Short mmCIF file of C-alpha atoms and ligand atoms in Angstrom, two decimals:
data_model
loop_
_atom_site.label_atom_id
_atom_site.label_comp_id
_atom_site.label_asym_id
_atom_site.label_seq_id
_atom_site.Cartn_x
_atom_site.Cartn_y
_atom_site.Cartn_z
CA MET A 1 17.28 -83.74 -16.67
CA GLU A 2 20.53 -83.56 -14.73
CA LYS A 3 21.38 -79.91 -13.79
CA ASN A 4 24.72 -79.88 -15.67
CA LYS A 5 23.21 -81.33 -18.83
CA LEU A 6 20.42 -78.75 -18.75
CA ALA A 7 22.92 -75.90 -18.30
CA ARG A 8 24.97 -77.23 -21.24
CA LEU A 9 21.85 -77.55 -23.40
CA ILE A 10 20.85 -73.95 -22.66
CA LEU A 11 24.39 -72.74 -23.44
CA VAL A 12 24.52 -74.65 -26.76
CA THR A 13 21.07 -73.32 -27.74
CA PHE A 14 22.19 -69.77 -26.98
CA MET A 15 25.40 -70.25 -28.98
CA LEU A 16 23.52 -71.74 -31.94
CA PHE A 17 21.11 -68.81 -32.10
CA ASN A 18 23.76 -66.23 -31.29
CA ILE A 19 21.98 -65.23 -28.07
CA THR A 20 23.76 -63.59 -25.12
CA VAL A 21 22.26 -62.88 -21.72
CA ILE A 22 23.27 -59.67 -19.96
CA ILE A 23 22.39 -58.74 -16.38
CA ALA A 24 22.89 -55.11 -15.61
CA GLN A 25 21.85 -51.84 -14.08
CA ASN A 26 22.73 -48.61 -15.89
CA PRO A 27 24.04 -48.91 -18.48
CA ILE A 28 21.90 -51.93 -19.26
CA ILE A 29 23.77 -53.30 -22.29
CA ARG A 30 27.26 -54.43 -21.36
CA ASN A 31 28.41 -56.65 -24.24
CA GLN A 32 28.66 -53.83 -26.83
CA PHE A 33 27.97 -50.12 -27.26
CA SER A 34 24.29 -49.25 -27.79
CA ALA A 35 22.57 -45.92 -28.47
CA ASP A 36 19.31 -44.28 -29.58
CA PRO A 37 17.14 -46.79 -27.71
CA THR A 38 13.63 -47.43 -28.95
CA ALA A 39 11.89 -49.69 -26.46
CA ARG A 40 8.61 -51.39 -27.35
CA VAL A 41 6.31 -53.63 -25.35
CA PHE A 42 5.35 -56.68 -27.43
CA GLY A 43 3.37 -59.26 -25.46
CA ASP A 44 4.78 -59.62 -21.96
CA LYS A 45 8.29 -58.48 -22.85
CA VAL A 46 10.13 -55.28 -23.60
CA TYR A 47 12.08 -55.30 -26.86
CA LEU A 48 14.89 -52.83 -27.27
CA TYR A 49 15.94 -51.61 -30.72
CA PRO A 50 19.04 -49.43 -30.32
CA SER A 51 21.68 -48.22 -32.75
CA HIS A 52 24.91 -50.18 -32.47
CA ASP A 53 27.92 -47.89 -32.11
CA ILE A 54 31.29 -49.39 -32.91
CA LEU A 55 34.77 -47.93 -32.81
CA GLY A 56 35.31 -47.19 -36.50
CA LYS A 57 38.37 -48.55 -38.27
CA GLU A 58 40.05 -46.87 -41.25
CA GLY A 59 37.71 -46.92 -44.25
CA GLN A 60 34.60 -47.39 -42.14
CA GLY A 61 32.62 -44.18 -42.64
CA ARG A 62 33.78 -40.80 -41.31
CA PRO A 63 36.78 -40.93 -38.92
CA ASN A 64 36.14 -39.99 -35.26
CA TRP A 65 32.41 -39.92 -35.79
CA PHE A 66 29.41 -42.23 -35.33
CA CYS A 67 30.14 -45.63 -36.85
CA MET A 68 27.33 -48.19 -37.15
CA GLU A 69 26.99 -51.09 -39.55
CA ASP A 70 24.17 -53.19 -38.08
CA TYR A 71 21.41 -53.48 -35.49
CA HIS A 72 20.87 -55.94 -32.64
CA VAL A 73 17.62 -56.47 -30.76
CA PHE A 74 17.44 -57.16 -27.03
CA SER A 75 14.53 -58.39 -24.93
CA SER A 76 13.69 -58.54 -21.24
CA SER A 77 10.77 -59.48 -19.06
CA ASN A 78 12.04 -57.64 -15.96
CA LEU A 79 14.19 -54.77 -17.33
CA THR A 80 17.29 -56.13 -15.59
CA ASP A 81 18.02 -59.40 -17.41
CA TRP A 82 18.47 -58.66 -21.12
CA THR A 83 18.83 -61.16 -23.93
CA ASP A 84 20.79 -60.08 -26.98
CA HIS A 85 19.16 -61.83 -29.95
CA GLY A 86 22.05 -60.92 -32.24
CA VAL A 87 22.18 -58.95 -35.49
CA ILE A 88 18.78 -58.31 -37.08
CA LEU A 89 19.94 -56.19 -40.00
CA ASN A 90 23.26 -55.24 -41.57
CA GLN A 91 23.90 -52.36 -43.98
CA ASN A 92 25.15 -54.82 -46.61
CA LYS A 93 21.70 -56.49 -46.71
CA VAL A 94 19.96 -53.24 -47.70
CA GLN A 95 19.84 -52.94 -51.50
CA TRP A 96 19.33 -49.18 -51.62
CA ALA A 97 21.80 -48.22 -48.88
CA ASP A 98 25.45 -47.29 -49.24
CA SER A 99 27.18 -50.17 -47.51
CA THR A 100 30.39 -48.20 -47.09
CA ALA A 101 28.68 -45.46 -45.05
CA PHE A 102 28.53 -47.16 -41.60
CA SER A 103 25.66 -44.84 -40.72
CA MET A 104 22.79 -47.07 -39.63
CA TRP A 105 21.41 -44.46 -37.25
CA ALA A 106 18.50 -44.41 -34.78
CA PRO A 107 15.78 -47.01 -35.61
CA ASP A 108 12.25 -47.83 -34.49
CA CYS A 109 10.10 -50.95 -34.64
CA ILE A 110 6.34 -51.34 -34.45
CA SER A 111 3.93 -54.23 -34.67
CA LYS A 112 0.77 -54.35 -36.79
CA ASN A 113 -1.45 -57.33 -37.64
CA GLY A 114 1.14 -59.85 -36.47
CA LYS A 115 4.01 -58.34 -38.49
CA TYR A 116 6.94 -56.31 -37.16
CA TYR A 117 8.10 -53.26 -39.09
CA PHE A 118 11.63 -52.04 -38.43
CA TYR A 119 12.32 -48.46 -39.61
CA PHE A 120 15.91 -47.30 -40.02
CA PRO A 121 17.75 -44.36 -41.59
CA ALA A 122 20.78 -44.87 -43.84
CA PRO A 123 22.57 -42.93 -46.57
CA PRO A 124 21.35 -44.11 -49.98
CA LYS A 125 23.79 -45.22 -52.69
CA GLY A 126 25.08 -42.39 -54.87
CA THR A 127 23.43 -39.39 -53.13
CA LYS A 128 24.02 -37.32 -50.04
CA GLY A 129 21.85 -37.26 -46.93
CA PHE A 130 19.71 -39.97 -45.39
CA SER A 131 16.65 -41.95 -46.47
CA VAL A 132 14.46 -44.17 -44.32
CA GLY A 133 13.88 -47.85 -45.04
CA VAL A 134 11.66 -50.56 -43.61
CA ALA A 135 12.47 -54.20 -42.91
CA VAL A 136 9.68 -56.64 -42.09
CA ALA A 137 9.58 -59.72 -39.86
CA ASP A 138 7.12 -62.20 -38.43
CA ASN A 139 8.43 -61.80 -34.90
CA PRO A 140 10.12 -59.06 -32.86
CA PHE A 141 13.60 -60.51 -33.16
CA GLY A 142 13.55 -61.13 -36.91
CA PRO A 143 14.85 -62.18 -39.31
CA PHE A 144 13.96 -58.76 -40.77
CA ILE A 145 13.76 -58.61 -44.56
CA PRO A 146 14.47 -55.12 -45.91
CA GLN A 147 12.26 -53.63 -48.64
CA SER A 148 14.18 -53.15 -51.88
CA LYS A 149 13.59 -49.37 -51.87
CA SER A 150 13.55 -46.71 -49.15
CA ILE A 151 10.27 -44.95 -48.34
CA ASP A 152 9.39 -42.52 -51.12
CA LYS A 153 9.44 -38.80 -50.13
CA VAL A 154 11.19 -39.39 -46.79
CA SER A 155 14.60 -37.73 -46.47
CA GLY A 156 16.00 -37.49 -42.99
CA ILE A 157 16.93 -39.46 -39.89
CA ASP A 158 15.48 -40.89 -36.68
CA PRO A 159 12.19 -42.45 -37.90
CA ASN A 160 9.50 -42.99 -35.29
CA VAL A 161 6.13 -44.63 -35.82
CA PHE A 162 3.00 -44.16 -33.74
CA ILE A 163 -0.25 -46.10 -34.23
CA ASP A 164 -3.29 -44.31 -32.87
CA LYS A 165 -6.32 -45.96 -31.24
CA ASP A 166 -8.19 -45.91 -34.58
CA GLY A 167 -5.40 -47.96 -36.19
CA GLN A 168 -3.95 -45.08 -38.25
CA ALA A 169 -0.15 -45.15 -38.29
CA TYR A 170 1.99 -41.99 -38.43
CA LEU A 171 5.65 -41.69 -39.39
CA TYR A 172 7.74 -38.95 -37.78
CA TRP A 173 11.32 -38.14 -38.73
CA SER A 174 13.91 -35.46 -38.36
CA ALA A 175 15.05 -33.30 -41.25
CA GLY A 176 16.10 -30.19 -39.34
CA ASN A 177 12.42 -29.73 -38.65
CA PHE A 178 10.28 -32.62 -37.54
CA MET A 179 8.18 -34.09 -40.33
CA VAL A 180 5.03 -36.19 -40.08
CA SER A 181 3.00 -38.22 -42.58
CA LYS A 182 0.26 -40.78 -42.32
CA LEU A 183 1.34 -44.27 -43.32
CA LYS A 184 -0.69 -46.54 -45.59
CA SER A 185 -1.99 -49.72 -43.96
CA ASN A 186 0.90 -51.61 -45.62
CA MET A 187 3.18 -49.60 -43.26
CA VAL A 188 5.83 -49.12 -45.94
CA GLU A 189 4.40 -46.20 -47.95
CA LEU A 190 3.24 -42.70 -47.06
CA ALA A 191 -0.48 -42.02 -47.20
CA SER A 192 -0.17 -38.23 -46.98
CA GLU A 193 2.32 -35.56 -48.04
CA PRO A 194 5.10 -34.95 -45.48
CA GLN A 195 4.19 -32.00 -43.29
CA ILE A 196 6.43 -29.87 -41.05
CA ILE A 197 5.48 -29.90 -37.37
CA ALA A 198 5.27 -26.22 -36.42
CA ASN A 199 5.72 -24.29 -33.15
CA LEU A 200 8.80 -26.19 -31.97
CA PRO A 201 12.16 -24.67 -30.98
CA GLU A 202 13.71 -23.04 -34.03
CA LYS A 203 17.22 -22.49 -32.71
CA GLY A 204 19.50 -25.41 -31.84
CA LEU A 205 19.47 -28.89 -33.37
CA LYS A 206 16.45 -31.04 -32.63
CA GLU A 207 16.26 -34.70 -33.64
CA GLY A 208 15.02 -38.10 -32.45
CA PRO A 209 11.25 -37.41 -32.28
CA PHE A 210 9.30 -39.95 -30.23
CA LEU A 211 5.54 -39.70 -29.97
CA PHE A 212 3.32 -41.47 -27.46
CA GLU A 213 -0.19 -41.01 -26.12
CA ARG A 214 -1.46 -41.04 -22.52
CA LYS A 215 -4.99 -40.22 -21.40
CA GLY A 216 -5.83 -38.44 -24.66
CA ILE A 217 -2.67 -36.28 -24.60
CA TYR A 218 -0.19 -36.76 -27.46
CA TYR A 219 3.38 -36.23 -26.27
CA LEU A 220 5.94 -35.28 -28.91
CA THR A 221 9.25 -35.80 -27.13
CA PHE A 222 12.68 -34.99 -28.58
CA PRO A 223 16.34 -34.18 -27.91
CA HIS A 224 17.13 -30.49 -28.47
CA VAL A 225 20.24 -28.33 -28.10
CA GLU A 226 18.91 -25.42 -26.08
CA ASN A 227 22.38 -24.61 -24.74
CA LYS A 228 25.51 -26.51 -25.80
CA ILE A 229 24.52 -30.18 -25.92
CA GLU A 230 21.26 -32.08 -26.18
CA ARG A 231 18.62 -32.36 -23.50
CA LEU A 232 15.27 -34.14 -23.72
CA GLU A 233 12.22 -31.91 -24.15
CA TYR A 234 8.55 -32.36 -24.98
CA ALA A 235 5.52 -30.70 -26.44
CA ILE A 236 1.91 -31.79 -26.11
CA GLY A 237 -1.14 -31.77 -28.37
CA THR A 238 -4.55 -33.30 -28.84
CA SER A 239 -3.84 -34.96 -32.17
CA PRO A 240 -0.89 -37.03 -33.52
CA MET A 241 -0.24 -34.41 -36.22
CA GLY A 242 -0.30 -31.49 -33.83
CA PRO A 243 -0.41 -28.61 -33.25
CA PHE A 244 1.87 -29.15 -30.25
CA LYS A 245 2.68 -26.76 -27.43
CA ILE A 246 6.22 -26.75 -25.98
CA SER A 247 5.77 -28.06 -22.45
CA GLY A 248 9.09 -28.65 -20.70
CA VAL A 249 12.26 -30.62 -20.16
CA ILE A 250 12.24 -34.37 -19.50
CA MET A 251 15.97 -34.73 -18.83
CA ASP A 252 18.68 -32.10 -18.49
CA GLU A 253 21.95 -32.19 -20.41
CA SER A 254 24.35 -35.06 -19.64
CA PRO A 255 26.37 -34.32 -16.49
CA VAL A 256 29.40 -35.95 -18.17
CA GLY A 257 29.00 -34.01 -21.42
CA CYS A 258 27.70 -36.73 -23.78
CA TRP A 259 26.67 -34.48 -26.69
CA THR A 260 23.71 -36.54 -27.88
CA ASN A 261 20.83 -38.00 -26.00
CA HIS A 262 18.08 -40.02 -27.66
CA HIS A 263 15.22 -41.72 -25.98
CA SER A 264 11.90 -43.54 -25.97
CA ILE A 265 9.15 -43.80 -23.38
CA ILE A 266 7.06 -46.88 -22.56
CA ASN A 267 4.57 -48.09 -20.03
CA PHE A 268 5.44 -51.59 -18.83
CA LYS A 269 3.32 -53.36 -16.24
CA GLY A 270 1.83 -50.05 -15.04
CA GLN A 271 5.09 -48.08 -14.69
CA TRP A 272 6.44 -45.53 -17.17
CA TYR A 273 10.10 -45.74 -18.17
CA LEU A 274 12.50 -43.47 -20.00
CA PHE A 275 15.11 -45.23 -22.14
CA TYR A 276 18.00 -42.93 -23.09
CA HIS A 277 21.75 -43.08 -23.61
CA SER A 278 25.02 -41.76 -22.24
CA ASN A 279 28.66 -42.68 -22.81
CA ASP A 280 29.29 -44.71 -19.64
CA LEU A 281 31.56 -47.29 -21.28
CA SER A 282 33.45 -44.73 -23.37
CA PRO A 283 34.06 -41.66 -21.22
CA LYS A 284 36.61 -40.17 -23.65
CA PHE A 285 34.63 -40.63 -26.90
CA ASP A 286 30.94 -39.78 -26.77
CA LYS A 287 30.13 -41.42 -30.12
CA ASN A 288 30.33 -44.82 -28.41
CA ARG A 289 27.25 -44.75 -26.24
CA SER A 290 25.31 -47.02 -23.89
CA VAL A 291 21.61 -47.38 -23.15
CA ARG A 292 20.17 -46.55 -19.75
CA ILE A 293 16.70 -46.71 -18.18
CA ASP A 294 15.10 -44.70 -15.40
CA SER A 295 11.52 -44.49 -14.16
CA LEU A 296 9.36 -41.63 -15.40
CA PHE A 297 6.40 -40.06 -13.61
CA PHE A 298 3.58 -37.70 -14.58
CA ASN A 299 2.04 -34.90 -12.56
CA ALA A 300 -1.73 -34.89 -12.08
CA ASP A 301 -2.12 -32.35 -14.91
CA GLY A 302 -0.35 -34.66 -17.37
CA THR A 303 2.97 -32.80 -17.39
CA ILE A 304 6.11 -34.93 -17.13
CA ARG A 305 8.30 -34.78 -14.03
CA LYS A 306 11.94 -34.22 -14.90
CA VAL A 307 13.93 -37.47 -14.78
CA THR A 308 17.34 -37.48 -13.10
CA SER A 309 19.66 -40.11 -14.51
CA THR A 310 20.84 -42.74 -12.03
CA PHE A 311 23.33 -45.60 -12.00
CA ARG A 312 20.92 -47.87 -10.13
CA GLY A 313 18.38 -47.65 -12.92
CA VAL A 314 15.27 -49.76 -12.48
CA GLY A 315 14.12 -53.20 -11.42
CA LEU A 316 14.91 -55.59 -8.63
CA THR A 317 18.33 -57.17 -8.23
CA ASP A 318 18.29 -60.86 -7.35
CA ALA A 319 20.21 -61.32 -4.06
CA SER A 320 21.80 -64.53 -5.34
CA LYS A 321 23.33 -62.82 -8.39
CA GLN A 322 26.30 -60.43 -8.41
CA ILE A 323 25.13 -57.11 -6.97
CA GLN A 324 27.21 -54.39 -8.60
CA ILE A 325 27.26 -51.85 -5.79
CA ASP A 326 29.08 -49.37 -8.05
CA ARG A 327 25.62 -48.87 -9.63
CA TYR A 328 24.59 -47.37 -6.32
CA SER A 329 21.40 -45.60 -5.25
CA ARG A 330 23.38 -43.22 -3.01
CA ILE A 331 27.01 -42.74 -2.03
CA SER A 332 28.66 -40.71 0.72
CA ASP A 333 30.29 -37.42 -0.20
CA LYS A 334 33.82 -38.43 0.65
CA GLY A 335 36.07 -41.43 1.23
CA ILE A 336 34.58 -43.45 -1.59
CA SER A 337 34.77 -43.47 -5.40
CA VAL A 338 33.86 -45.57 -8.41
CA SER A 339 36.30 -46.38 -11.21
CA PHE A 340 36.77 -48.86 -14.05
CA ILE A 341 38.17 -52.27 -13.08
CA ASP A 342 40.23 -52.20 -16.27
CA THR A 343 40.57 -48.88 -18.10
CA LEU A 344 41.67 -50.76 -21.25
CA ASN A 345 38.53 -52.90 -21.19
CA THR A 346 35.67 -50.80 -19.87
CA PHE A 347 33.23 -53.66 -20.57
CA ALA A 348 34.68 -55.34 -17.45
CA GLY A 349 32.68 -52.78 -15.47
CA TRP A 350 33.40 -50.80 -12.34
CA LYS A 351 34.65 -51.20 -8.77
CA THR A 352 33.77 -49.26 -5.63
CA VAL A 353 36.82 -47.97 -3.75
CA PHE A 354 36.51 -47.24 -0.01
CA ASN A 355 39.43 -45.26 1.47
CA GLU A 356 38.10 -43.52 4.57
CA LYS A 357 36.23 -44.78 7.60
CA LYS A 358 32.44 -44.46 7.55
CA ALA A 359 32.35 -44.10 3.76
CA CYS A 360 29.12 -45.74 2.66
CA VAL A 361 27.33 -46.95 -0.43
CA GLN A 362 23.58 -47.62 -0.55
CA TYR A 363 22.07 -50.09 -3.04
CA ASN A 364 18.28 -50.28 -3.14
CA ASN A 365 15.79 -52.94 -4.16
CA VAL A 366 17.62 -56.20 -3.65
CA ASP A 367 15.21 -59.09 -3.83
CA PHE A 368 15.74 -61.77 -1.18
CA GLY A 369 12.42 -63.41 -2.04
CA LYS A 370 11.43 -66.14 0.39
CA LYS A 371 14.85 -67.78 0.49
CA LYS A 372 16.79 -68.17 3.74
CA TYR A 373 20.17 -66.79 2.84
CA LYS A 374 23.00 -67.75 5.20
CA SER A 375 26.04 -65.88 3.94
CA VAL A 376 27.33 -62.97 1.89
CA ILE A 377 30.21 -63.21 -0.55
CA VAL A 378 32.24 -60.08 -1.29
CA LYS A 379 34.65 -59.94 -4.22
CA ALA A 380 37.27 -57.45 -3.09
CA THR A 381 40.93 -56.57 -2.89
CA SER A 382 42.83 -54.58 -0.25
CA GLN A 383 46.59 -53.91 -0.01
CA LYS A 384 46.50 -53.58 3.79
CA GLY A 385 43.34 -55.52 4.55
CA GLY A 386 40.15 -53.78 5.62
CA ILE A 387 36.82 -54.16 7.37
CA LEU A 388 33.38 -53.54 5.85
CA LEU A 389 30.00 -53.51 7.56
CA LEU A 390 26.89 -54.68 5.74
CA LYS A 391 23.63 -53.24 7.08
CA LEU A 392 19.94 -52.97 6.29
CA LYS A 393 17.81 -49.79 6.27
CA SER A 394 20.61 -47.22 6.93
CA ILE A 395 24.31 -46.84 7.78
CA SER A 396 23.30 -47.17 11.46
CA GLY A 397 20.64 -49.83 10.77
CA PRO A 398 20.67 -53.50 11.78
CA MET A 399 23.96 -55.21 10.91
CA LEU A 400 23.93 -58.27 8.66
CA ALA A 401 27.66 -58.93 8.70
CA LYS A 402 31.09 -57.65 9.57
CA ILE A 403 33.37 -58.56 6.69
CA ASN A 404 37.14 -58.80 7.14
CA ILE A 405 38.72 -58.31 3.73
CA PRO A 406 42.10 -60.08 3.76
CA LYS A 407 45.31 -58.31 2.75
CA SER A 408 45.79 -59.16 -0.94
CA LYS A 409 46.92 -57.73 -4.26
CA GLU A 410 44.55 -60.06 -6.10
CA TRP A 411 40.76 -60.06 -6.27
CA LYS A 412 39.47 -62.51 -3.64
CA GLU A 413 36.01 -63.72 -2.69
CA THR A 414 35.38 -63.52 1.07
CA LYS A 415 32.43 -65.44 2.46
CA VAL A 416 30.90 -64.46 5.81
CA LEU A 417 27.85 -65.74 7.69
CA ILE A 418 24.99 -63.24 7.98
CA SER A 419 22.35 -62.80 10.66
CA GLY A 420 19.17 -60.76 10.97
CA LEU A 421 18.32 -60.76 7.24
CA LYS A 422 14.69 -60.08 6.35
CA GLN A 423 13.03 -61.71 3.35
CA GLY A 424 11.62 -59.75 0.39
CA ARG A 425 12.87 -56.47 -1.00
CA GLN A 426 15.66 -54.76 0.99
CA ASN A 427 17.99 -51.76 0.70
CA LEU A 428 21.64 -52.54 1.49
CA PHE A 429 24.30 -50.31 3.07
CA LEU A 430 27.99 -51.20 2.84
CA SER A 431 30.41 -49.04 4.83
CA SER A 432 34.09 -49.01 5.80
CA VAL A 433 35.36 -49.21 9.36
CA ASN A 434 38.84 -47.71 8.91
CA ASP A 435 40.89 -45.71 6.41
CA ASN A 436 42.45 -48.76 4.73
CA GLU A 437 41.67 -48.85 1.04
CA VAL A 438 39.26 -51.61 0.01
CA GLU A 439 38.11 -52.16 -3.57
CA VAL A 440 34.85 -54.05 -4.06
CA ASP A 441 33.75 -55.59 -7.36
CA TRP A 442 30.42 -57.10 -6.27
CA ILE A 443 28.60 -58.80 -3.44
CA LYS A 444 26.09 -61.65 -3.53
CA PHE A 445 24.18 -63.85 -1.11
CA GLU A 446 24.04 -67.63 -0.68
O1 FUB B 501 23.15 -42.16 -33.43
C1 FUB B 501 23.32 -41.25 -34.48
C2 FUB B 501 22.51 -40.03 -34.22
O2 FUB B 501 22.89 -39.43 -33.01
C3 FUB B 501 21.04 -40.30 -34.02
O3 FUB B 501 20.36 -40.60 -35.19
C4 FUB B 501 20.66 -39.04 -33.34
O4 FUB B 501 19.40 -39.04 -32.79
C5 FUB B 501 21.77 -38.92 -32.35
O5 FUB B 501 21.56 -39.69 -31.19
#
């Protein structure tokens, strides 16, 4: 088929099924706010089930607070290109839930015997507090059909389901304390009385339990307010129902003060990943959050190494696509900063601003594959005009190109021939030659 026709066909298919493709580093979801990420590996893809924060309007739940009316699901086979499969459940489709509450909080989804079970908390009609419901589908992206009633004897938020090697499923949730019950094989009813998980921090809110197993160790991981805002902690045990022993911190408090954090941990293609959230796209209101991913590693004794949040996140960036250098791996201490392209529309992303000579940004893991790239394109603007150097390996490494950014008040794409490029995975270094201010949106190779 002709290239244009194929592109049109793909676009029409995506529009028909309400699918959007997003390519991003941290935060990974850029077409909406997203929080409380539960990631699951189903087949050869990662499916992401986050909460969907929106900016509440009058009459939509509690003012200046979390506001969520539905859930989307996203999928990816490389953790950098994400497909938004659209809405999988809305509060007005749940018979037992109060559809004026806008409180569809942190969900989870698990697969058993070819069915997908989506667990979500919501305030029930006519009473206070939260219940937990289940919606069932035949595939990971729905349509999910909610059960007509919430799960009996479960009051609380942040459901999490773990299926052990023997096939027994466990439901965890947060009700001040963490609760656990076995689930019946129908996955929608409890098989044992809810039990409090003991020996966990007693002071400071804890919520968002997420349990996983590795090499016979059961990790109960959770956000907890040890100081003023949440950080991610964990406890370990030898059985899914505990007892658990407090074992450490997975991620410190948000450096930008996002009060909540909420996470999940998966192994995908041999690497462990931490999915969590911050408020990247809403720096002034931390109830509009965005999902991030960073790699997670274990020590030989099974303890978890603390994860430092990064902008670069994970995965390879295709050299032929827009490389958002503002999601850097490293940046020099002075002469360079990152800010929103449009403060009124943060979804437009960020720009990197160079304003001193030798300021440098490093962006790792760009995939040049086996292609023979000939040029680099830089989308930039500079009031006085400026010069950037693009190098491999380090700021004093081999030079790929010297890029003269023309004097302009508008964003312009400058294309320059490159030489000395190696194939495969490379780390890039972009630095400024003089003090003239240059703003860069992205670079890409052709
Ligand atoms: O997103 C609403 C609530 O904030 C979640 O249920 C908690 O875990 C916290 O992230």
